[in-house]
């Protein structure tokens, strides 16, 4: 699993660098009178994939935002129960994202982006794929017993 996380992070970094280069090349080309009309579409597709990979990485490392002011007032068992309940809600939401995302991607897969003629499935497919990755991440977290990240113990 660690190898998969490293590959996912590497792809995210490569994708982010690619977006910067593509947008920069498109801007320079426009200034020089030779615009790269495909640059925004390609950057948009890469951005969709970079976003979902980065979100999954944040979920894997438990670095996503959390508001725990009320939860911190609960006793440790209440906190654990709340965390398990939240994780189950997240799984339900992500399951819907996978189901409806694949359905939407399938329905729109015959369409193409106007300039590059890349199938919109490459753009729309990022959402259900990302939801599936996050579903797996959340399910594994739940199966491990929802361990708390370092420095977030149950001490009151």
PDB file of C-alpha atoms in Angstrom:
ATOM      1  CA  UNK A   1       0.000   0.000   0.000  1.00  0.00           C
ATOM      2  CA  UNK A   2       2.916   2.323   0.694  1.00  0.00           C
ATOM      3  CA  UNK A   3       4.157   1.866  -2.882  1.00  0.00           C
ATOM      4  CA  UNK A   4       0.699   2.747  -4.210  1.00  0.00           C
ATOM      5  CA  UNK A   5       0.646   5.912  -2.057  1.00  0.00           C
ATOM      6  CA  UNK A   6       4.092   6.911  -3.350  1.00  0.00           C
ATOM      7  CA  UNK A   7       3.038   6.345  -6.970  1.00  0.00           C
ATOM      8  CA  UNK A   8      -0.123   8.352  -6.409  1.00  0.00           C
ATOM      9  CA  UNK A   9       1.867  11.224  -4.889  1.00  0.00           C
ATOM     10  CA  UNK A  10       4.431  11.112  -7.707  1.00  0.00           C
ATOM     11  CA  UNK A  11       1.671  11.232 -10.349  1.00  0.00           C
ATOM     12  CA  UNK A  12       0.113  14.182  -8.534  1.00  0.00           C
ATOM     13  CA  UNK A  13       3.400  16.078  -8.504  1.00  0.00           C
ATOM     14  CA  UNK A  14       4.108  15.288 -12.159  1.00  0.00           C
ATOM     15  CA  UNK A  15       0.586  16.363 -13.092  1.00  0.00           C
ATOM     16  CA  UNK A  16       0.919  19.644 -11.209  1.00  0.00           C
ATOM     17  CA  UNK A  17       4.238  20.375 -12.912  1.00  0.00           C
ATOM     18  CA  UNK A  18       2.687  19.486 -16.283  1.00  0.00           C
ATOM     19  CA  UNK A  19      -0.183  21.928 -15.675  1.00  0.00           C
ATOM     20  CA  UNK A  20       2.263  24.734 -14.899  1.00  0.00           C
ATOM     21  CA  UNK A  21       4.340  24.011 -18.013  1.00  0.00           C
ATOM     22  CA  UNK A  22       1.291  23.697 -20.286  1.00  0.00           C
ATOM     23  CA  UNK A  23      -0.361  26.897 -19.034  1.00  0.00           C
ATOM     24  CA  UNK A  24       2.958  28.771 -19.227  1.00  0.00           C
ATOM     25  CA  UNK A  25       3.565  27.520 -22.775  1.00  0.00           C
ATOM     26  CA  UNK A  26       0.028  28.525 -23.740  1.00  0.00           C
ATOM     27  CA  UNK A  27       0.526  32.031 -22.343  1.00  0.00           C
ATOM     28  CA  UNK A  28       3.921  32.494 -23.967  1.00  0.00           C
ATOM     29  CA  UNK A  29       2.543  31.185 -27.249  1.00  0.00           C
ATOM     30  CA  UNK A  30      -0.343  33.635 -27.077  1.00  0.00           C
ATOM     31  CA  UNK A  31       2.024  36.560 -26.429  1.00  0.00           C
ATOM     32  CA  UNK A  32       4.206  35.509 -29.376  1.00  0.00           C
ATOM     33  CA  UNK A  33       1.181  35.272 -31.659  1.00  0.00           C
ATOM     34  CA  UNK A  34       1.138  31.463 -31.843  1.00  0.00           C
ATOM     35  CA  UNK A  35      -1.384  30.336 -29.211  1.00  0.00           C
ATOM     36  CA  UNK A  36      -1.562  26.724 -28.160  1.00  0.00           C
ATOM     37  CA  UNK A  37      -5.324  26.462 -28.347  1.00  0.00           C
ATOM     38  CA  UNK A  38      -5.284  22.978 -26.843  1.00  0.00           C
ATOM     39  CA  UNK A  39      -3.433  24.017 -23.671  1.00  0.00           C
ATOM     40  CA  UNK A  40      -6.439  24.923 -21.541  1.00  0.00           C
ATOM     41  CA  UNK A  41      -8.338  21.723 -22.341  1.00  0.00           C
ATOM     42  CA  UNK A  42      -5.364  19.489 -21.612  1.00  0.00           C
ATOM     43  CA  UNK A  43      -4.588  21.400 -18.406  1.00  0.00           C
ATOM     44  CA  UNK A  44      -8.238  21.080 -17.343  1.00  0.00           C
ATOM     45  CA  UNK A  45      -8.185  17.289 -17.745  1.00  0.00           C
ATOM     46  CA  UNK A  46      -4.884  16.980 -15.882  1.00  0.00           C
ATOM     47  CA  UNK A  47      -6.186  19.299 -13.148  1.00  0.00           C
ATOM     48  CA  UNK A  48      -9.223  17.069 -12.584  1.00  0.00           C
ATOM     49  CA  UNK A  49      -6.985  14.025 -12.079  1.00  0.00           C
ATOM     50  CA  UNK A  50      -4.422  15.880  -9.955  1.00  0.00           C
ATOM     51  CA  UNK A  51      -7.229  17.134  -7.728  1.00  0.00           C
ATOM     52  CA  UNK A  52      -8.726  13.727  -6.978  1.00  0.00           C
ATOM     53  CA  UNK A  53      -5.314  12.125  -6.460  1.00  0.00           C
ATOM     54  CA  UNK A  54      -4.298  14.917  -4.078  1.00  0.00           C
ATOM     55  CA  UNK A  55      -7.585  14.630  -2.180  1.00  0.00           C
ATOM     56  CA  UNK A  56      -7.070  10.882  -1.779  1.00  0.00           C
ATOM     57  CA  UNK A  57      -3.504  11.448  -0.580  1.00  0.00           C
ATOM     58  CA  UNK A  58      -4.774  13.962   1.991  1.00  0.00           C
ATOM     59  CA  UNK A  59      -7.348  11.403   3.132  1.00  0.00           C
ATOM     60  CA  UNK A  60      -4.684   8.680   3.391  1.00  0.00           C
ATOM     61  CA  UNK A  61      -2.498  10.875   5.571  1.00  0.00           C
ATOM     62  CA  UNK A  62      -5.535  12.254   7.447  1.00  0.00           C
ATOM     63  CA  UNK A  63      -4.601  15.815   6.554  1.00  0.00           C
ATOM     64  CA  UNK A  64      -8.041  16.910   5.424  1.00  0.00           C
ATOM     65  CA  UNK A  65      -9.797  19.663   7.288  1.00  0.00           C
ATOM     66  CA  UNK A  66     -11.780  18.754  10.345  1.00  0.00           C
ATOM     67  CA  UNK A  67     -13.877  20.739  12.764  1.00  0.00           C
ATOM     68  CA  UNK A  68     -13.699  18.996  16.097  1.00  0.00           C
ATOM     69  CA  UNK A  69     -14.681  21.648  18.655  1.00  0.00           C
ATOM     70  CA  UNK A  70     -17.853  19.795  19.699  1.00  0.00           C
ATOM     71  CA  UNK A  71     -16.275  16.348  19.389  1.00  0.00           C
ATOM     72  CA  UNK A  72     -13.420  17.379  21.693  1.00  0.00           C
ATOM     73  CA  UNK A  73     -15.978  18.080  24.442  1.00  0.00           C
ATOM     74  CA  UNK A  74     -17.086  14.425  24.330  1.00  0.00           C
ATOM     75  CA  UNK A  75     -15.565  11.641  26.389  1.00  0.00           C
ATOM     76  CA  UNK A  76     -13.078   9.401  24.497  1.00  0.00           C
ATOM     77  CA  UNK A  77     -15.702   6.723  23.751  1.00  0.00           C
ATOM     78  CA  UNK A  78     -18.055   9.351  22.331  1.00  0.00           C
ATOM     79  CA  UNK A  79     -15.255  10.631  20.112  1.00  0.00           C
ATOM     80  CA  UNK A  80     -14.559   7.138  18.795  1.00  0.00           C
ATOM     81  CA  UNK A  81     -18.237   6.531  18.107  1.00  0.00           C
ATOM     82  CA  UNK A  82     -18.497   9.848  16.293  1.00  0.00           C
ATOM     83  CA  UNK A  83     -15.413   9.044  14.232  1.00  0.00           C
ATOM     84  CA  UNK A  84     -16.795   5.652  13.201  1.00  0.00           C
ATOM     85  CA  UNK A  85     -20.153   7.220  12.322  1.00  0.00           C
ATOM     86  CA  UNK A  86     -18.424   9.908  10.239  1.00  0.00           C
ATOM     87  CA  UNK A  87     -16.349   7.294   8.443  1.00  0.00           C
ATOM     88  CA  UNK A  88     -19.498   5.337   7.564  1.00  0.00           C
ATOM     89  CA  UNK A  89     -21.127   8.524   6.236  1.00  0.00           C
ATOM     90  CA  UNK A  90     -18.031   9.202   4.159  1.00  0.00           C
ATOM     91  CA  UNK A  91     -18.170   5.667   2.737  1.00  0.00           C
ATOM     92  CA  UNK A  92     -21.849   6.114   1.819  1.00  0.00           C
ATOM     93  CA  UNK A  93     -21.132   9.450   0.115  1.00  0.00           C
ATOM     94  CA  UNK A  94     -18.140   8.070  -1.785  1.00  0.00           C
ATOM     95  CA  UNK A  95     -20.144   5.002  -2.815  1.00  0.00           C
ATOM     96  CA  UNK A  96     -22.737   7.333  -4.340  1.00  0.00           C
ATOM     97  CA  UNK A  97     -19.923   9.256  -6.031  1.00  0.00           C
ATOM     98  CA  UNK A  98     -18.622   6.059  -7.616  1.00  0.00           C
ATOM     99  CA  UNK A  99     -22.062   4.845  -8.699  1.00  0.00           C
ATOM    100  CA  UNK A 100     -23.410   8.107 -10.094  1.00  0.00           C
ATOM    101  CA  UNK A 101     -19.999   9.207 -11.392  1.00  0.00           C
ATOM    102  CA  UNK A 102     -19.585   6.056 -13.488  1.00  0.00           C
ATOM    103  CA  UNK A 103     -23.158   6.406 -14.698  1.00  0.00           C
ATOM    104  CA  UNK A 104     -22.554  10.019 -15.744  1.00  0.00           C
ATOM    105  CA  UNK A 105     -19.211   9.162 -17.335  1.00  0.00           C
ATOM    106  CA  UNK A 106     -20.816   6.332 -19.303  1.00  0.00           C
ATOM    107  CA  UNK A 107     -23.668   8.557 -20.480  1.00  0.00           C
ATOM    108  CA  UNK A 108     -21.338  11.309 -21.667  1.00  0.00           C
ATOM    109  CA  UNK A 109     -18.473   9.177 -22.977  1.00  0.00           C
ATOM    110  CA  UNK A 110     -19.446   9.702 -26.613  1.00  0.00           C
ATOM    111  CA  UNK A 111     -18.839  13.441 -26.293  1.00  0.00           C
ATOM    112  CA  UNK A 112     -15.498  15.060 -27.003  1.00  0.00           C
ATOM    113  CA  UNK A 113     -13.789  18.231 -25.900  1.00  0.00           C
ATOM    114  CA  UNK A 114     -14.131  20.833 -28.671  1.00  0.00           C
ATOM    115  CA  UNK A 115     -10.501  21.647 -29.467  1.00  0.00           C
ATOM    116  CA  UNK A 116      -8.547  18.477 -28.743  1.00  0.00           C
ATOM    117  CA  UNK A 117     -11.404  16.068 -29.402  1.00  0.00           C
ATOM    118  CA  UNK A 118     -10.353  14.110 -26.312  1.00  0.00           C
ATOM    119  CA  UNK A 119     -13.263  12.054 -24.980  1.00  0.00           C
ATOM    120  CA  UNK A 120     -14.989  13.802 -22.088  1.00  0.00           C
ATOM    121  CA  UNK A 121     -14.745  10.460 -20.311  1.00  0.00           C
ATOM    122  CA  UNK A 122     -11.130  11.392 -19.521  1.00  0.00           C
ATOM    123  CA  UNK A 123     -12.412  14.484 -17.735  1.00  0.00           C
ATOM    124  CA  UNK A 124     -15.540  13.059 -16.135  1.00  0.00           C
ATOM    125  CA  UNK A 125     -13.878   9.760 -15.198  1.00  0.00           C
ATOM    126  CA  UNK A 126     -11.681  11.506 -12.647  1.00  0.00           C
ATOM    127  CA  UNK A 127     -14.591  11.869 -10.217  1.00  0.00           C
ATOM    128  CA  UNK A 128     -15.688   8.222  -9.933  1.00  0.00           C
ATOM    129  CA  UNK A 129     -12.081   7.046  -9.998  1.00  0.00           C
ATOM    130  CA  UNK A 130     -11.165   9.470  -7.231  1.00  0.00           C
ATOM    131  CA  UNK A 131     -14.233   8.462  -5.235  1.00  0.00           C
ATOM    132  CA  UNK A 132     -13.248   4.805  -5.621  1.00  0.00           C
ATOM    133  CA  UNK A 133      -9.700   5.520  -4.409  1.00  0.00           C
ATOM    134  CA  UNK A 134     -11.067   7.470  -1.443  1.00  0.00           C
ATOM    135  CA  UNK A 135     -13.626   4.720  -0.732  1.00  0.00           C
ATOM    136  CA  UNK A 136     -10.786   2.202  -0.527  1.00  0.00           C
ATOM    137  CA  UNK A 137      -8.772   4.560   1.689  1.00  0.00           C
ATOM    138  CA  UNK A 138     -11.722   5.112   4.041  1.00  0.00           C
ATOM    139  CA  UNK A 139     -12.640   1.416   4.123  1.00  0.00           C
ATOM    140  CA  UNK A 140      -9.053   0.494   5.038  1.00  0.00           C
ATOM    141  CA  UNK A 141      -9.046   3.165   7.738  1.00  0.00           C
ATOM    142  CA  UNK A 142     -12.276   1.720   9.116  1.00  0.00           C
ATOM    143  CA  UNK A 143     -10.931  -1.842   8.966  1.00  0.00           C
ATOM    144  CA  UNK A 144      -7.839  -0.739  10.899  1.00  0.00           C
ATOM    145  CA  UNK A 145     -10.110   0.533  13.670  1.00  0.00           C
ATOM    146  CA  UNK A 146      -9.899   4.245  12.818  1.00  0.00           C
ATOM    147  CA  UNK A 147      -6.471   4.869  14.338  1.00  0.00           C
ATOM    148  CA  UNK A 148      -5.879   8.480  15.293  1.00  0.00           C
ATOM    149  CA  UNK A 149      -2.988  10.310  13.605  1.00  0.00           C
ATOM    150  CA  UNK A 150       0.158  10.951  15.620  1.00  0.00           C
ATOM    151  CA  UNK A 151      -0.328  13.775  18.100  1.00  0.00           C
ATOM    152  CA  UNK A 152      -4.119  13.379  18.263  1.00  0.00           C
ATOM    153  CA  UNK A 153      -4.528  11.028  21.165  1.00  0.00           C
ATOM    154  CA  UNK A 154      -7.689  10.606  23.246  1.00  0.00           C
ATOM    155  CA  UNK A 155      -6.221  12.391  26.259  1.00  0.00           C
ATOM    156  CA  UNK A 156      -8.715  14.764  27.831  1.00  0.00           C
TER     157      UNK A 156
END
